[in-house]
Coordinates of C-alpha atoms and ligand atoms in Angstrom, one line a residue:
X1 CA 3.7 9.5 -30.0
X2 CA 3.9 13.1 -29.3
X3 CA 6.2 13.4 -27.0
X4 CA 7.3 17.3 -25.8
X5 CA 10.5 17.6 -27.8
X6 CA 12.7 19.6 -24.6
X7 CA 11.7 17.1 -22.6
X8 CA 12.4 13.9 -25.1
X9 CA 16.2 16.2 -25.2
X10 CA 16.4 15.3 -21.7
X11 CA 15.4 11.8 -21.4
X12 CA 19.4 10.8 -20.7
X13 CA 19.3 13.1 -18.1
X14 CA 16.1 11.3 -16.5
X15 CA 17.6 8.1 -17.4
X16 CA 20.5 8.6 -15.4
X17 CA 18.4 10.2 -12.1
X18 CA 16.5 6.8 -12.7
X19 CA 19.2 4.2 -12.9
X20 CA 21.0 6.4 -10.1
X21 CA 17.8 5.6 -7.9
X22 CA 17.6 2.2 -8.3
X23 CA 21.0 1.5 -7.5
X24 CA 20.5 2.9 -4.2
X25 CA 16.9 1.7 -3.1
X26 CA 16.0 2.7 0.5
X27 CA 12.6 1.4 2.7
X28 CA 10.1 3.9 3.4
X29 CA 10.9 6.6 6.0
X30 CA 14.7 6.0 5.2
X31 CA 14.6 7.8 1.8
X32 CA 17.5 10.3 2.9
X33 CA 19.4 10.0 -0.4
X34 CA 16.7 9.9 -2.4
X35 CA 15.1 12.5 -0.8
X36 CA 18.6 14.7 -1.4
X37 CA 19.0 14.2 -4.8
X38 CA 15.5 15.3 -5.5
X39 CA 15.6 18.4 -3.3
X40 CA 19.3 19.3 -5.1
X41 CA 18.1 18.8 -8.6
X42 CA 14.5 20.6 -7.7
X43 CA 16.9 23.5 -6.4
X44 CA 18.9 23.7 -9.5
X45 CA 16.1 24.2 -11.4
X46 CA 15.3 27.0 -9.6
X47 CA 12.4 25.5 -7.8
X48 CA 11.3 26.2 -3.9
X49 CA 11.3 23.5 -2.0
X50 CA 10.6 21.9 1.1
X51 CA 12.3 19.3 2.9
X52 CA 11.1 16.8 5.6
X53 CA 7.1 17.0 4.9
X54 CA 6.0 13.9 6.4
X55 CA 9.8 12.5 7.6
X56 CA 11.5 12.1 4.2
X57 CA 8.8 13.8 1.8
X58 CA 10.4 16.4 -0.6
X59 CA 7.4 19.2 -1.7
X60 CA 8.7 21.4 -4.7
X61 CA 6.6 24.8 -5.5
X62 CA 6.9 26.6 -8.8
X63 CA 4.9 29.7 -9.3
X64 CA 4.0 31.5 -12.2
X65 CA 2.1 34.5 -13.1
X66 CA -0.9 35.8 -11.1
X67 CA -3.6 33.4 -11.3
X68 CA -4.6 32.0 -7.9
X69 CA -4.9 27.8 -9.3
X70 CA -3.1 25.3 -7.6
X71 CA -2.2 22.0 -8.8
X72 CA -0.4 18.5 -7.2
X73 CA 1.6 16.6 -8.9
X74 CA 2.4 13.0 -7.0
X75 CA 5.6 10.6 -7.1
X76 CA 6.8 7.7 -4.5
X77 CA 10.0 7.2 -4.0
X78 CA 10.5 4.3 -1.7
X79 CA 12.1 0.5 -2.7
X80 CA 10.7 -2.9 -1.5
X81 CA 12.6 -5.2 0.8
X82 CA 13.3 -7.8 -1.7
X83 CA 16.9 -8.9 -3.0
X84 CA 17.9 -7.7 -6.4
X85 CA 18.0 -11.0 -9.3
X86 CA 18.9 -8.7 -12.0
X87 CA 22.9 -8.2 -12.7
X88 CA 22.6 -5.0 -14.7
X89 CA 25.4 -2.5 -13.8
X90 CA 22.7 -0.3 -12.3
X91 CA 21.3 -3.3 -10.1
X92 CA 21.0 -2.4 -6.3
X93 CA 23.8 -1.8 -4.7
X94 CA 22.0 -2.7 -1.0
X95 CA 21.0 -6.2 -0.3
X96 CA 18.1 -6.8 0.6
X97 CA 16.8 -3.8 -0.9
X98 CA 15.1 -2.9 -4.7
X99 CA 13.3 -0.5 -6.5
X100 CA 10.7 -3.1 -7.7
X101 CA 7.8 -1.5 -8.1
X102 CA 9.2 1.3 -10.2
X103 CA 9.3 4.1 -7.5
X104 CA 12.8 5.2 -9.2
X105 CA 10.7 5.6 -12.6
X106 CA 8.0 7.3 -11.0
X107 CA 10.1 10.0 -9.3
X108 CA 12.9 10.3 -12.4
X109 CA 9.6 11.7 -14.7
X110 CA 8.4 14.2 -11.9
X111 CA 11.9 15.4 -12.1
X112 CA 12.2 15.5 -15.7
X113 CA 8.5 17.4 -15.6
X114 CA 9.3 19.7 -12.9
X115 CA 12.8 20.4 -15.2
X116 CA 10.6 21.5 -18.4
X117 CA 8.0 23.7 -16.5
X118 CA 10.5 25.5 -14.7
X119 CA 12.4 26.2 -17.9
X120 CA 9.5 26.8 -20.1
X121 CA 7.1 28.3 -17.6
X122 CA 3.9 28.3 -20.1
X123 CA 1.3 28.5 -17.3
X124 CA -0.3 30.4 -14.9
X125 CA -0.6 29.3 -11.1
X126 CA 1.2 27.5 -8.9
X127 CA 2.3 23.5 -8.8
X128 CA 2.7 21.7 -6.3
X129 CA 5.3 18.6 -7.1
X130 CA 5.2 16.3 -4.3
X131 CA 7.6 13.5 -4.1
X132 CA 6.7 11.0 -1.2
X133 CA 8.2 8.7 1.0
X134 CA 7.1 5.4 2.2
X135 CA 4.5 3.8 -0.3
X136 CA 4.8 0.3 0.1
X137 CA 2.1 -0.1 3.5
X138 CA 4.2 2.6 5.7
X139 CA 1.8 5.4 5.6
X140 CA 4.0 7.8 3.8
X141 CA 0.3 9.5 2.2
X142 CA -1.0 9.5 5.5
X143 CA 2.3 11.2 7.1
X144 CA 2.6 14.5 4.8
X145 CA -1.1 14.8 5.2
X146 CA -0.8 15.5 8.9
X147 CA 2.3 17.3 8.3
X148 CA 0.0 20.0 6.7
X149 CA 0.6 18.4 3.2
X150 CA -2.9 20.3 1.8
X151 CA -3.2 23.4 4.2
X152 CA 0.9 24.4 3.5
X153 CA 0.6 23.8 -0.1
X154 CA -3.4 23.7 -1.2
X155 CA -4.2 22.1 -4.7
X156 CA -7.5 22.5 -6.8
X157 CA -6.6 19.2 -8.3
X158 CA -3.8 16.8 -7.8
X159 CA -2.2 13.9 -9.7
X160 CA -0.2 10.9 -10.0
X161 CA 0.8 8.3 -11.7
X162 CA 1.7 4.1 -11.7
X163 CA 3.7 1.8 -14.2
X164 CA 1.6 -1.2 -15.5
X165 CA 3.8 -4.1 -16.9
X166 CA 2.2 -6.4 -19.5
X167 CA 0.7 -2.7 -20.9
X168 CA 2.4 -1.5 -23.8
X169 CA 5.0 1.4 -23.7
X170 CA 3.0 4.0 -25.1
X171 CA -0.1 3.4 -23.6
X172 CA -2.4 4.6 -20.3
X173 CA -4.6 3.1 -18.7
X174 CA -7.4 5.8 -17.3
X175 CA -10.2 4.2 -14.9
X176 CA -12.8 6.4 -13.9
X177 CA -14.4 6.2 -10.0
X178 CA -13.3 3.1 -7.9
X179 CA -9.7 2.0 -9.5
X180 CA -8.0 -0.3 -6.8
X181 CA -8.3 -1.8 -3.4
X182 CA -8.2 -0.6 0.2
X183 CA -5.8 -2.4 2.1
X184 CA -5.3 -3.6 5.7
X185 CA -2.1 -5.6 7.1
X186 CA -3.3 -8.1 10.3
X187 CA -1.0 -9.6 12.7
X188 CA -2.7 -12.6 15.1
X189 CA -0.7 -13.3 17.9
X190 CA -1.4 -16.9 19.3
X191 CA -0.4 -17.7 22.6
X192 CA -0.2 -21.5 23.8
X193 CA 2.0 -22.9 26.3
X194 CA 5.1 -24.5 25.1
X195 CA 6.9 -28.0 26.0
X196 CA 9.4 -30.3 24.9
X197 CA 9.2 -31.4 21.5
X198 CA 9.0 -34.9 22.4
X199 CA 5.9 -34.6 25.2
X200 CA 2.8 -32.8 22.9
X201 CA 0.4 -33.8 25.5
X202 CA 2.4 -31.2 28.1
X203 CA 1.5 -28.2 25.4
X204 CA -0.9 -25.9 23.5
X205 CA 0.4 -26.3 20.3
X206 CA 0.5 -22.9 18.8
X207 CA 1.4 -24.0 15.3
X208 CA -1.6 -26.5 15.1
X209 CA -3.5 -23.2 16.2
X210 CA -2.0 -21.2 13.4
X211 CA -2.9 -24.2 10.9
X212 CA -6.7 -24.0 11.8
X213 CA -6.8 -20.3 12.1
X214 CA -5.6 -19.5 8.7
X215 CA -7.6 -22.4 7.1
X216 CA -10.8 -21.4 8.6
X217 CA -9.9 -17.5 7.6
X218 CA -9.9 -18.8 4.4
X219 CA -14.0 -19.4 5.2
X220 CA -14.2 -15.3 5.6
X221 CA -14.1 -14.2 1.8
X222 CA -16.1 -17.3 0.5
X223 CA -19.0 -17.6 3.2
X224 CA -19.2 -14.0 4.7
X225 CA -18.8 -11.5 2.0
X226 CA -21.7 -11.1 -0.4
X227 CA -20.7 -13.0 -3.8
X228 CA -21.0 -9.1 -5.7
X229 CA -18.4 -8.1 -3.5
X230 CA -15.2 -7.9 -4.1
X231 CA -12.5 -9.2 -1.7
X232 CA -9.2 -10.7 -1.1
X233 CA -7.8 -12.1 2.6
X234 CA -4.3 -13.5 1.8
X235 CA -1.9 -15.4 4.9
X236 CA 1.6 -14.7 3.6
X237 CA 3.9 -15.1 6.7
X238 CA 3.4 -17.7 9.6
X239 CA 6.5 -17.5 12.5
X240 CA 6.6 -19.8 15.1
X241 CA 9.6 -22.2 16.9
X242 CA 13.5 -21.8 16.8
X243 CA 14.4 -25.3 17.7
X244 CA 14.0 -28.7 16.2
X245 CA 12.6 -30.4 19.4
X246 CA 10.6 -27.4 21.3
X247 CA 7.1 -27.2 21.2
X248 CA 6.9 -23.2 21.0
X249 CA 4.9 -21.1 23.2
X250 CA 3.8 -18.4 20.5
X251 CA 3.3 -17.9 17.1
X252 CA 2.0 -15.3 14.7
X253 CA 0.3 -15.2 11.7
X254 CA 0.2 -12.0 9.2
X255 CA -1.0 -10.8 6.0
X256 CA -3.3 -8.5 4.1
X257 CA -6.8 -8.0 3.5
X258 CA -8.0 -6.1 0.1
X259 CA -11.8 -4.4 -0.7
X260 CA -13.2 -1.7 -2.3
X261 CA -15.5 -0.2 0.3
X262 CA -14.7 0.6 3.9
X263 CA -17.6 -1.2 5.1
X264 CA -16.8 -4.6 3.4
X265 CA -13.6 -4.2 5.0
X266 CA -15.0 -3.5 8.5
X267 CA -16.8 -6.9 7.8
X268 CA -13.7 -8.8 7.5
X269 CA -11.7 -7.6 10.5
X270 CA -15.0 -8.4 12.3
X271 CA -15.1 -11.6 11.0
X272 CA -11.1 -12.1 11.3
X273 CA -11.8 -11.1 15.5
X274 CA -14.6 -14.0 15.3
X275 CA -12.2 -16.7 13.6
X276 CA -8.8 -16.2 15.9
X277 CA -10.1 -15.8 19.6
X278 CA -12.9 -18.5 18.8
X279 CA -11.0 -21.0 17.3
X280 CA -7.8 -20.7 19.2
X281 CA -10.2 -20.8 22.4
X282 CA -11.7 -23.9 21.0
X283 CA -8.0 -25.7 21.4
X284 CA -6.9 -24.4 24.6
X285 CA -5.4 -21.2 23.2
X286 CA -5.5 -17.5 23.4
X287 CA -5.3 -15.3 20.0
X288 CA -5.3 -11.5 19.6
X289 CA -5.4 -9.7 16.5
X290 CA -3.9 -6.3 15.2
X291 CA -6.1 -4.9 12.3
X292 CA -4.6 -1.9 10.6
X293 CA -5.9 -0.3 8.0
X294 CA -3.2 1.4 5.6
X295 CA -5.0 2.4 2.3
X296 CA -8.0 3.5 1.7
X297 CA -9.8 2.4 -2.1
X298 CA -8.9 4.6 -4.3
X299 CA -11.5 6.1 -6.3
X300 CA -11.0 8.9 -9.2
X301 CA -12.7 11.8 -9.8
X302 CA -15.3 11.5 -12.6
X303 CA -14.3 14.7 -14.5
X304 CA -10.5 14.5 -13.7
X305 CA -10.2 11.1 -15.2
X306 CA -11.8 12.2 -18.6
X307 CA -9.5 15.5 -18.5
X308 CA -6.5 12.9 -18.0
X309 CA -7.7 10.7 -20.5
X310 CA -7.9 13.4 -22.9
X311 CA -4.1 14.3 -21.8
X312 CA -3.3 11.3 -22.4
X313 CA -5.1 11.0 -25.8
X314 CA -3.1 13.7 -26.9
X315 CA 0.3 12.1 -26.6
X316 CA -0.9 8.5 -27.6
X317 CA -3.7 8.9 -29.5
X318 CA -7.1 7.7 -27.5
X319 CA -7.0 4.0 -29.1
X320 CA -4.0 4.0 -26.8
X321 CA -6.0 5.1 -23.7
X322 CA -7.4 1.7 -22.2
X323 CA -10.9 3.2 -20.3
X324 CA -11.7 -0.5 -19.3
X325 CA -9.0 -2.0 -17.6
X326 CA -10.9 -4.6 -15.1
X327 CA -10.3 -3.1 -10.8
X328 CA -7.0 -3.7 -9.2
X329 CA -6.8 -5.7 -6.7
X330 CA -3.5 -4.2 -5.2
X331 CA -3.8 -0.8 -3.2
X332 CA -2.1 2.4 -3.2
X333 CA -1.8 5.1 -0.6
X334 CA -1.9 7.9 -2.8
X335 CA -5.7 7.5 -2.4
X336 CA -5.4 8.7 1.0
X337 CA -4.6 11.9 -0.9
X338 CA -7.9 11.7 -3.4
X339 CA -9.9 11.8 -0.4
X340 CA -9.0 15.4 0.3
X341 CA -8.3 16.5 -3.1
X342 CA -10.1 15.4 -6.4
X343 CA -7.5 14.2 -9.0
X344 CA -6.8 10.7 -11.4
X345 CA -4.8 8.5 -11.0
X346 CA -3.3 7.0 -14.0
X347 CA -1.4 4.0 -15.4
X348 CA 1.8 4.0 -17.7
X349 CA 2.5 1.0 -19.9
X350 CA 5.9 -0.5 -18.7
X351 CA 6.4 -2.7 -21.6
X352 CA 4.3 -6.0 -22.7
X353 CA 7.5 -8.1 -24.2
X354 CA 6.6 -11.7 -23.6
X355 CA 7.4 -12.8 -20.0
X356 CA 7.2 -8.9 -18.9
X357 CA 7.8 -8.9 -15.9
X358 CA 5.8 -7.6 -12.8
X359 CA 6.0 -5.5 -9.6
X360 CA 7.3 -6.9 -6.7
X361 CA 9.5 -9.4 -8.5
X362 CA 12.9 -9.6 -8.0
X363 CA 13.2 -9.8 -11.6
X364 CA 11.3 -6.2 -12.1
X365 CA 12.8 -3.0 -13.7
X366 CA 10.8 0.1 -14.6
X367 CA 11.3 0.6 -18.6
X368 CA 13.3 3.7 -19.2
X369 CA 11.2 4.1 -22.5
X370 CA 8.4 4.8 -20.5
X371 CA 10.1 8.3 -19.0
X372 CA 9.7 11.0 -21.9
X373 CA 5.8 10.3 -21.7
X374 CA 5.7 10.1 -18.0
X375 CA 7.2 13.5 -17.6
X376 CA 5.5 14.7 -21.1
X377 CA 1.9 13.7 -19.1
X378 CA 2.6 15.9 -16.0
X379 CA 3.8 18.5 -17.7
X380 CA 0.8 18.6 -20.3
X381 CA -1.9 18.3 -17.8
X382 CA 0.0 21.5 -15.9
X383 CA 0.0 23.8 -19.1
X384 CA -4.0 22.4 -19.8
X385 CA -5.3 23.0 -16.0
X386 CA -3.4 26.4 -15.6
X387 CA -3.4 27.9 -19.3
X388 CA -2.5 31.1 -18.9
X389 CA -6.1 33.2 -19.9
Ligands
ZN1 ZN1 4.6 -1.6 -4.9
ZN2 ZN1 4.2 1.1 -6.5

């Protein structure tokens, strides 16, 4: 591995900004702390920044020379609602709170990058390191773009980068065009009429309601969508009922939808509308659902991917660089931000030890091996894009 030797001399230091993170997680919109720390250290590297893009958003600009390129560099810095399993001393501190999908990681190698450049300043332009809040289905992409993320600070090209469990540390994976899934969460609100829990015949039970309409939603992906086409439509919460022997009046059923194409999305929450009003209808029941659509697929740019592949080549070597990982399934909103400005988004191997673990588990911890190559990534692909002539 060629790792930039200043900035493998300051992995402790990203180590510690890392740990330091994920001992105090905070929910999306609520990265205060977070937000601070990065904005202090950003400042002490002599870096301009700018607080509160998009609520919590931190935007750091380093400028150097005369040349008039522009270039984004993307982190999240959000934890998950999940309680901590792990009992390492630098465990969450919050219950109910965790940095399991490696946020911490992702925002502790910006640093370390935005550290080196600013020190070594071996490039011409400006970048643009943008540290957002609110990843995890909050719309924290979405928020700095109508805070005037790309007309206040414009990039040519932008950024960013994911940990991959069950890859190896010191390895990428690079996908060019479509790379993961547009998402949508969906409530449906079923309204019946509620009764004791002894006298069924006096209610509409909205449980049995729930029942039918998640098995028959179930009827979407299989008999709707064209076989070719990729989709998932997953029920993960039902609520309904606070008593042992009351019949409620309401219950709600949520969950997500995934696709690669807008339109094949637009097909399910048709479909999803069909399901829930005609089926609770058919039992005596009323249903309404809330469709909302909080990632868009996200799909790299041809010539940005090979130009990050080669990057990446460079540090690993390319039998390193995987160029045929199959889709992902899961969605990120940093693809909001490829729809306005061309860029790659790239995966990090977070370690493939037997029983690695993976995002979202309460078992999950981002592999502090991984940083050095992280921050040895952005900071190569800066001094590549803006060589100074
Ligand atoms: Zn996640
Ligand atoms: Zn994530």
């Amino acid at each position: 591995m060629k790792i930039i030797p200043l900035i493998q001399e300051g992995h402790g230091q990203m180590k510690a900004w890392r740990q330091d993170i994920h001992a105090h997680p905070e929910l999306g919109f609520e990265e205060a702390r977070t937000a601070e720390l990065v904005a202090r250290q950003l400042e002490s590297f002599g870096i301009e920044v700018h607080r509160g893009v998009g609520k919590t958003g931190v935007v750091g600009v380093l400028k150097n020379g005369n040349s008039a390129r522009r270039i984004g560099l993307r982190a999240d810095m959000d934890a998950l609602p999940i309680d901590e399993a792990n009992t390492f001393a630098h465990r969450s501190q919050h219950a109910g709170r965790m940095h399991a999908c490696g946020h911490d990681g992702h925002t502790a190698m910006l640093l370390g990058a935005a550290q080196y450049l600013a020190r070594t300043r071996r490039f011409d332009g400006t970048v643009n390191f943008i540290f957002q809040p609110a990843e995890e289905g909050l719309g924290g992409a979405l928020a700095m773009i109508a805070d005037g993320l790309f007309e206040r600070f414009p990039c040519d090209s932008l950024f960013g980068m994911h940990n991959r469990p069950k890859l190896a540390v010191g390895r990428f994976s690079v996908h060019r065009g479509p790379m993961m899934a547009g998402g949508a969460f969906f409530d449906i609100d079923i309204t019946g009429v509620g009764a004791h829990g002894a006298r069924p015949e006096s209610s509409v039970d909205p449980l049995m309601v729930g029942v039918q309409i998640a098995s028959t939603l179930q009827t979407i992906v299989s008999r709707n969508i064209r076989p070719v086409d990729t989709a998932v439509l997953s029920v993960t919460q039902f609520h309904a009922g606070d008593a042992y022997n009351v019949i409620p009046q309401t219950a709600r059923l949520s969950g997500t939808v995934r696709a690669f194409s807008h339109d094949v999305m637009a097909l399910i929450e048709r479909n999803m509308q069909r399901v829930a009003s005609g089926v609770a209808e058919s039992m005596g029941a009323r249903a309404s659902v809330d469709f909302r659509k909080n990632f868009a697929p996200l799909v790299n740019d041809l010539a940005e991917s090979d130009f990050a592949a080669g990057i990446c080549a460079e540090l690993v070597g390319a039998e390193n660089v995987v160029r045929d990982m199959p889709l992902i399934m899961a969605s990120e909103d940093f693809s909001y931000m490829l729809e306005k400005v061309p860029g790659c988004f790239v995966n990090i191997g977070n370690g493939d030890v037997e029983g690695a673990c993976e995002v979202h588990n309460p078992a999950y911890d981002f592999n502090d091996a991984a940083l050095p190559l992280g921050a040895s990534f952005f900071a190569k692909v800066v001094e590549r894009k803006l060589a100074p002539a």
